[in-house]
Tab-separated table of C-alpha atoms in Angstrom:
chain	number	residue	atom	x	y	z
A	1	MET	CA	176.828	101.636	117.394
A	2	ASN	CA	175.282	98.166	117.146
A	3	PHE	CA	174.825	95.956	114.097
A	4	ILE	CA	171.202	96.946	113.489
A	5	SER	CA	171.810	100.697	113.699
A	6	ASN	CA	174.845	100.469	111.419
A	7	ARG	CA	172.736	100.163	108.262
A	8	PRO	CA	175.551	100.427	105.641
A	9	LYS	CA	177.510	97.673	107.426
A	10	ALA	CA	174.434	95.440	107.662
A	11	ILE	CA	173.664	95.925	103.961
A	12	ALA	CA	177.278	95.150	102.998
A	13	ILE	CA	177.254	91.944	105.055
A	14	PHE	CA	174.020	90.753	103.443
A	15	GLN	CA	175.412	91.629	100.007
A	16	ALA	CA	178.582	89.648	100.740
A	17	LEU	CA	176.503	86.671	101.877
A	18	PHE	CA	174.507	86.950	98.648
A	19	VAL	CA	177.742	86.847	96.638
A	20	THR	CA	178.877	83.680	98.421
A	21	PHE	CA	175.460	82.193	97.657
A	22	LEU	CA	175.939	82.985	93.954
A	23	TRP	CA	179.411	81.453	94.022
A	24	SER	CA	178.006	78.365	95.758
A	25	THR	CA	175.304	77.925	93.099
A	26	SER	CA	178.124	77.852	90.527
A	27	TRP	CA	179.029	74.367	91.726
A	28	VAL	CA	175.534	73.094	90.937
A	29	LEU	CA	175.552	74.795	87.528
A	30	ILE	CA	178.991	73.394	86.714
A	31	LYS	CA	177.988	69.843	87.680
A	32	GLU	CA	174.863	70.122	85.519
A	33	GLY	CA	176.792	71.647	82.620
A	34	LEU	CA	179.421	68.895	82.699
A	35	LYS	CA	176.732	66.400	81.677
A	36	ASP	CA	176.893	67.912	78.166
A	37	LEU	CA	180.034	70.051	77.973
A	38	PRO	CA	183.732	69.093	77.999
A	39	PRO	CA	185.320	70.563	81.154
A	40	LEU	CA	188.145	72.707	79.757
A	41	THR	CA	186.073	74.238	76.965
A	42	PHE	CA	183.247	74.839	79.457
A	43	ALA	CA	185.581	76.608	81.893
A	44	GLY	CA	187.209	78.595	79.091
A	45	LEU	CA	183.846	79.799	77.798
A	46	ARG	CA	182.727	80.877	81.270
A	47	TYR	CA	185.735	83.062	81.982
A	48	LEU	CA	186.156	84.318	78.416
A	49	LEU	CA	182.563	85.571	78.425
A	50	ALA	CA	183.016	87.056	81.919
A	51	PHE	CA	186.135	88.855	80.666
A	52	LEU	CA	184.228	90.311	77.701
A	53	ILE	CA	181.449	91.494	80.033
A	54	LEU	CA	183.931	93.135	82.425
A	55	ILE	CA	185.746	95.076	79.677
A	56	PRO	CA	183.044	97.805	79.344
A	57	VAL	CA	182.883	98.077	83.150
A	58	TYR	CA	186.649	98.477	83.223
A	59	LEU	CA	186.750	101.098	80.464
A	60	ARG	CA	183.829	103.028	81.974
A	61	GLN	CA	185.836	103.435	85.174
A	62	SER	CA	188.638	105.121	83.206
A	63	LYS	CA	191.215	102.450	83.950
A	64	LYS	CA	192.917	102.759	80.543
A	65	VAL	CA	195.512	105.114	82.001
A	66	GLU	CA	196.516	102.532	84.600
A	67	LEU	CA	196.734	99.876	81.893
A	68	LYS	CA	199.233	102.016	79.972
A	69	ARG	CA	201.335	102.452	83.113
A	70	LEU	CA	201.861	98.734	83.662
A	71	THR	CA	205.562	97.874	83.779
A	72	LYS	CA	207.175	94.742	82.359
A	73	ASN	CA	207.284	93.364	85.884
A	74	ASP	CA	203.549	94.079	86.326
A	75	TRP	CA	202.740	92.324	83.058
A	76	GLY	CA	204.878	89.355	84.049
A	77	LEU	CA	203.056	88.985	87.366
A	78	LEU	CA	199.604	89.405	85.795
A	79	ILE	CA	200.359	86.899	83.034
A	80	THR	CA	201.624	84.416	85.623
A	81	LEU	CA	198.533	84.978	87.780
A	82	GLY	CA	196.273	84.508	84.755
A	83	ILE	CA	197.911	81.218	83.804
A	84	VAL	CA	198.048	79.826	87.342
A	85	TYR	CA	194.647	80.980	88.621
A	86	TYR	CA	192.452	80.829	85.521
A	87	THR	CA	194.101	78.410	83.093
A	88	LEU	CA	195.361	75.892	85.666
A	89	THR	CA	193.172	76.290	88.751
A	90	GLN	CA	189.826	76.809	87.018
A	91	GLY	CA	190.575	74.233	84.338
A	92	LEU	CA	191.485	71.678	87.004
A	93	GLN	CA	188.417	72.577	89.070
A	94	PHE	CA	186.024	71.888	86.195
A	95	LEU	CA	187.946	68.703	85.367
A	96	GLY	CA	187.868	67.573	89.001
A	97	LEU	CA	184.121	68.163	89.290
A	98	LYS	CA	183.684	65.717	86.428
A	99	TYR	CA	184.970	62.928	88.701
A	100	LEU	CA	184.089	64.050	92.240
A	101	PRO	CA	180.879	65.015	94.048
A	102	ALA	CA	180.588	68.784	94.543
A	103	ILE	CA	180.655	68.425	98.333
A	104	THR	CA	183.864	66.372	98.344
A	105	PHE	CA	185.621	68.723	95.920
A	106	SER	CA	184.506	71.752	97.930
A	107	LEU	CA	185.978	70.238	101.077
A	108	LEU	CA	189.265	69.543	99.289
A	109	LEU	CA	189.511	73.162	98.131
A	110	ASN	CA	189.565	74.220	101.772
A	111	PHE	CA	193.105	72.802	101.844
A	112	THR	CA	193.971	76.058	100.055
A	113	ALA	CA	193.938	77.944	103.373
A	114	LEU	CA	196.527	75.542	104.804
A	115	PHE	CA	198.727	75.420	101.714
A	116	THR	CA	198.616	79.211	101.414
A	117	ALA	CA	199.575	79.677	105.071
A	118	VAL	CA	202.578	77.368	104.651
A	119	LEU	CA	203.623	78.932	101.324
A	120	ALA	CA	203.268	82.414	102.849
A	121	LEU	CA	205.596	81.271	105.626
A	122	ILE	CA	208.178	80.131	103.063
A	123	PHE	CA	207.952	82.853	100.405
A	124	LEU	CA	206.406	85.885	102.128
A	125	LYS	CA	207.966	85.286	105.570
A	126	GLU	CA	204.525	85.417	107.212
A	127	LYS	CA	204.920	83.442	110.428
A	128	LEU	CA	202.242	81.016	111.595
A	129	SER	CA	200.920	81.575	115.104
A	130	ASN	CA	200.329	78.758	117.581
A	131	TRP	CA	196.609	79.270	116.981
A	132	GLN	CA	197.090	78.649	113.250
A	133	TRP	CA	199.054	75.449	113.872
A	134	VAL	CA	196.214	74.211	116.075
A	135	GLY	CA	193.793	75.187	113.294
A	136	ILE	CA	195.767	73.073	110.824
A	137	LEU	CA	195.532	70.060	113.145
A	138	VAL	CA	191.781	70.617	113.583
A	139	PHE	CA	191.393	70.851	109.796
A	140	LEU	CA	193.290	67.591	109.217
A	141	ALA	CA	191.199	65.884	111.890
A	142	GLY	CA	188.059	66.970	110.026
A	143	VAL	CA	189.392	65.612	106.731
A	144	PHE	CA	190.187	62.298	108.454
A	145	VAL	CA	186.655	62.084	109.857
A	146	TYR	CA	185.121	62.904	106.451
A	147	PHE	CA	187.057	60.309	104.429
A	148	TYR	CA	187.377	57.521	107.028
A	149	PRO	CA	187.465	54.638	106.203
A	150	LEU	CA	189.526	55.364	103.077
A	151	ASN	CA	188.142	53.208	100.265
A	152	LEU	CA	188.671	54.872	96.903
A	153	PRO	CA	187.346	53.611	93.541
A	154	VAL	CA	189.555	54.430	90.537
A	155	GLY	CA	187.420	57.391	89.396
A	156	LEU	CA	187.332	58.873	92.891
A	157	ALA	CA	191.097	58.460	93.315
A	158	LEU	CA	191.679	60.306	90.015
A	159	GLY	CA	189.296	63.036	91.131
A	160	LEU	CA	191.120	63.413	94.456
A	161	ALA	CA	194.458	63.696	92.625
A	162	ILE	CA	193.022	66.420	90.375
A	163	GLY	CA	191.520	68.065	93.457
A	164	MET	CA	194.855	68.261	95.251
A	165	ALA	CA	196.498	69.629	92.082
A	166	THR	CA	193.762	72.284	92.043
A	167	VAL	CA	194.499	73.138	95.675
A	168	PHE	CA	198.213	73.506	94.961
A	169	SER	CA	197.726	75.772	91.923
A	170	ASN	CA	195.072	77.777	93.792
A	171	SER	CA	197.487	78.273	96.692
A	172	ILE	CA	200.251	79.435	94.348
A	173	ALA	CA	197.786	81.862	92.743
A	174	SER	CA	196.839	83.157	96.193
A	175	ILE	CA	200.491	83.859	97.004
A	176	ILE	CA	200.994	85.643	93.659
A	177	GLY	CA	197.838	87.681	94.240
A	178	ARG	CA	198.928	88.679	97.727
A	179	PHE	CA	202.373	89.626	96.425
A	180	ILE	CA	200.731	91.875	93.805
A	181	ASN	CA	198.328	93.408	96.327
A	182	ARG	CA	201.150	94.135	98.778
A	183	SER	CA	202.481	96.758	96.389
A	184	LYS	CA	199.051	98.476	96.417
A	185	HIS	CA	199.759	100.268	93.131
A	186	LEU	CA	197.417	98.175	90.980
A	187	ASP	CA	193.635	98.471	91.161
A	188	PRO	CA	191.883	95.131	91.955
A	189	LEU	CA	189.758	95.475	88.806
A	190	THR	CA	192.886	95.852	86.668
A	191	VAL	CA	194.400	92.746	88.233
A	192	THR	CA	191.212	90.756	87.653
A	193	VAL	CA	190.426	91.878	84.103
A	194	VAL	CA	193.964	91.475	82.758
A	195	SER	CA	194.703	88.144	84.446
A	196	MET	CA	191.246	86.756	83.610
A	197	GLY	CA	191.559	87.729	79.955
A	198	ILE	CA	194.973	86.097	79.582
A	199	GLY	CA	194.043	82.948	81.493
A	200	ALA	CA	190.624	82.529	79.869
A	201	ILE	CA	191.914	82.872	76.297
A	202	LEU	CA	194.623	80.282	76.979
A	203	LEU	CA	192.193	77.918	78.737
A	204	PHE	CA	189.605	78.159	75.955
A	205	THR	CA	192.300	77.553	73.327
A	206	ILE	CA	193.543	74.449	75.171
A	207	GLY	CA	189.956	73.202	75.401
A	208	LEU	CA	189.404	73.637	71.656
A	209	LEU	CA	192.662	71.833	70.842
A	210	THR	CA	192.221	68.896	73.225
A	211	GLU	CA	188.465	68.345	73.455
A	212	GLU	CA	185.813	67.590	70.876
A	213	TRP	CA	183.670	70.626	70.115
A	214	GLN	CA	179.931	70.055	70.022
A	215	PRO	CA	176.994	72.363	69.282
A	216	LEU	CA	175.642	74.036	72.409
A	217	SER	CA	171.964	73.988	73.279
A	218	LEU	CA	170.066	77.013	74.589
A	219	THR	CA	170.252	75.436	78.044
A	220	ASN	CA	174.039	75.160	77.730
A	221	TRP	CA	174.351	78.795	76.681
A	222	GLY	CA	172.019	79.876	79.476
A	223	ASN	CA	174.165	77.978	81.987
A	224	ILE	CA	177.355	79.585	80.678
A	225	PHE	CA	175.775	83.059	80.650
A	226	VAL	CA	174.619	82.802	84.273
A	227	LEU	CA	178.048	81.565	85.367
A	228	ALA	CA	179.846	84.301	83.431
A	229	ALA	CA	177.581	87.336	83.784
A	230	ILE	CA	175.996	86.834	87.199
A	231	ASN	CA	178.226	84.467	89.182
A	232	THR	CA	181.519	85.935	87.924
A	233	ALA	CA	181.278	89.492	86.542
A	234	PHE	CA	178.399	90.755	88.718
A	235	ALA	CA	179.441	88.806	91.816
A	236	PHE	CA	183.035	90.055	91.617
A	237	THR	CA	181.885	93.668	91.235
A	238	LEU	CA	179.478	93.408	94.180
A	239	TRP	CA	182.069	91.621	96.347
A	240	ASN	CA	184.615	94.387	95.756
A	241	HIS	CA	181.923	96.930	96.639
A	242	THR	CA	181.268	95.199	99.986
A	243	LEU	CA	184.989	95.216	100.831
A	244	ARG	CA	184.798	99.004	101.116
A	245	THR	CA	182.598	98.539	104.197
A	246	ILE	CA	183.329	95.181	105.821
A	247	SER	CA	186.697	94.165	107.259
A	248	ALA	CA	189.020	91.461	105.938
A	249	THR	CA	188.135	89.309	108.956
A	250	GLU	CA	184.407	89.636	108.271
A	251	SER	CA	184.856	88.885	104.567
A	252	SER	CA	186.906	85.796	105.454
A	253	LEU	CA	184.199	84.523	107.820
A	254	ILE	CA	181.496	85.099	105.217
A	255	ASN	CA	183.556	83.396	102.505
A	256	ASN	CA	184.029	80.351	104.720
A	257	THR	CA	180.259	79.773	104.800
A	258	MET	CA	180.505	78.439	101.242
A	259	LEU	CA	181.488	74.952	102.419
A	260	ILE	CA	178.095	74.509	104.101
A	261	GLN	CA	176.206	76.397	101.376
A	262	ILE	CA	177.623	74.136	98.660
A	263	ALA	CA	176.825	71.037	100.719
A	264	ILE	CA	173.186	72.113	101.165
A	265	LEU	CA	172.770	73.067	97.486
A	266	ALA	CA	174.368	69.799	96.317
A	267	TRP	CA	172.028	67.890	98.629
A	268	LEU	CA	168.967	69.765	97.329
A	269	PHE	CA	169.731	69.875	93.597
A	270	LEU	CA	172.355	67.212	92.818
A	271	GLY	CA	171.079	64.412	95.019
A	272	GLU	CA	174.317	64.215	97.012
A	273	GLN	CA	173.574	62.873	100.493
A	274	PRO	CA	176.403	63.246	103.021
A	275	SER	CA	176.281	60.931	106.014
A	276	ILE	CA	176.232	62.224	109.592
A	277	LYS	CA	179.962	61.412	109.753
A	278	GLU	CA	180.628	63.500	106.638
A	279	TRP	CA	178.592	66.452	107.979
A	280	LEU	CA	180.628	66.224	111.186
A	281	GLY	CA	183.873	66.148	109.184
A	282	MET	CA	182.829	69.242	107.212
A	283	ALA	CA	181.964	71.101	110.416
A	284	ILE	CA	185.382	70.300	111.917
A	285	VAL	CA	187.101	71.321	108.665
A	286	GLY	CA	185.203	74.627	108.692
A	287	ILE	CA	186.339	75.354	112.252
A	288	GLY	CA	189.952	74.587	111.324
A	289	VAL	CA	189.838	76.839	108.253
A	290	ILE	CA	188.381	79.709	110.291
A	291	MET	CA	191.138	79.306	112.903
A	292	VAL	CA	193.835	79.491	110.216
A	293	THR	CA	192.381	82.302	108.101
A	294	LEU	CA	191.073	84.590	110.829
A	295	GLN	CA	194.432	84.774	112.573
A	296	ARG	CA	196.118	85.672	109.288
A	297	LYS	CA	193.498	88.325	108.513
A	298	ARG	CA	193.911	89.914	111.944
A	299	ILE	CA	197.671	90.072	111.462
A	300	SER	CA	197.297	91.700	108.033
A	301	GLU	CA	194.765	94.203	109.405
A	302	GLY	CA	197.184	95.072	112.215
A	303	GLU	CA	199.880	95.760	109.685
């Protein structure tokens, strides 16, 4: 059966691509929102509102029984995931986008695939294949091409430091998430709603305590609503729906298109203009990431 005749598969792939487009537009919305909003409070509001929107969806799917069955160990893992992925990673991402262009920060986040592969080797005993090691070298070559010659102003250097901290916390969150999913006894929606609620409340509280609160305009609220309702709650629900039809390898490939999508959107709407050298670096980075992630996905599918 070919791609065209397999209508459900084709629809799922287009839906997944649409989700990655929504996630890519988030970077433009965040950059615009940061002109008026403090980063931590902004991030906290986005995920707190998304959490509140997801609660009715969660309860409608009769997940309350599963919530009551959570063990102390489950709660510990979900709390840790919430703090690492939402409080730390998302807070750092919004903070980093205050100092870095969206394209540069997006490229840095692709380090997550490498960090995760290495951490999985250490903590989950997932061995790296020769193909993955080559992919890591290709990735690093792309980063070198993108940033060469290295000449960093103070603001950019601070942004890069925040970016690498984001990558590290994101990689740790990925390992925790994979450890939770290995057990296969928790529904993905339960994992998301519980961890998001914990992380978002903590992040919003930190923002209120450390940043100056200011009245929000209708534009600000509209920005936050789109990020929370459409680009988080709706996008997550649709993405999980597509995973019932497409494979892990296909979802990984589709997800990796975000690097180019973000670059194009930042060029169109934020006025960021990568040079030919930087486009080349991004292309090489994308190839390296695909080499690393696809091999890992194939191994997990085989298992």
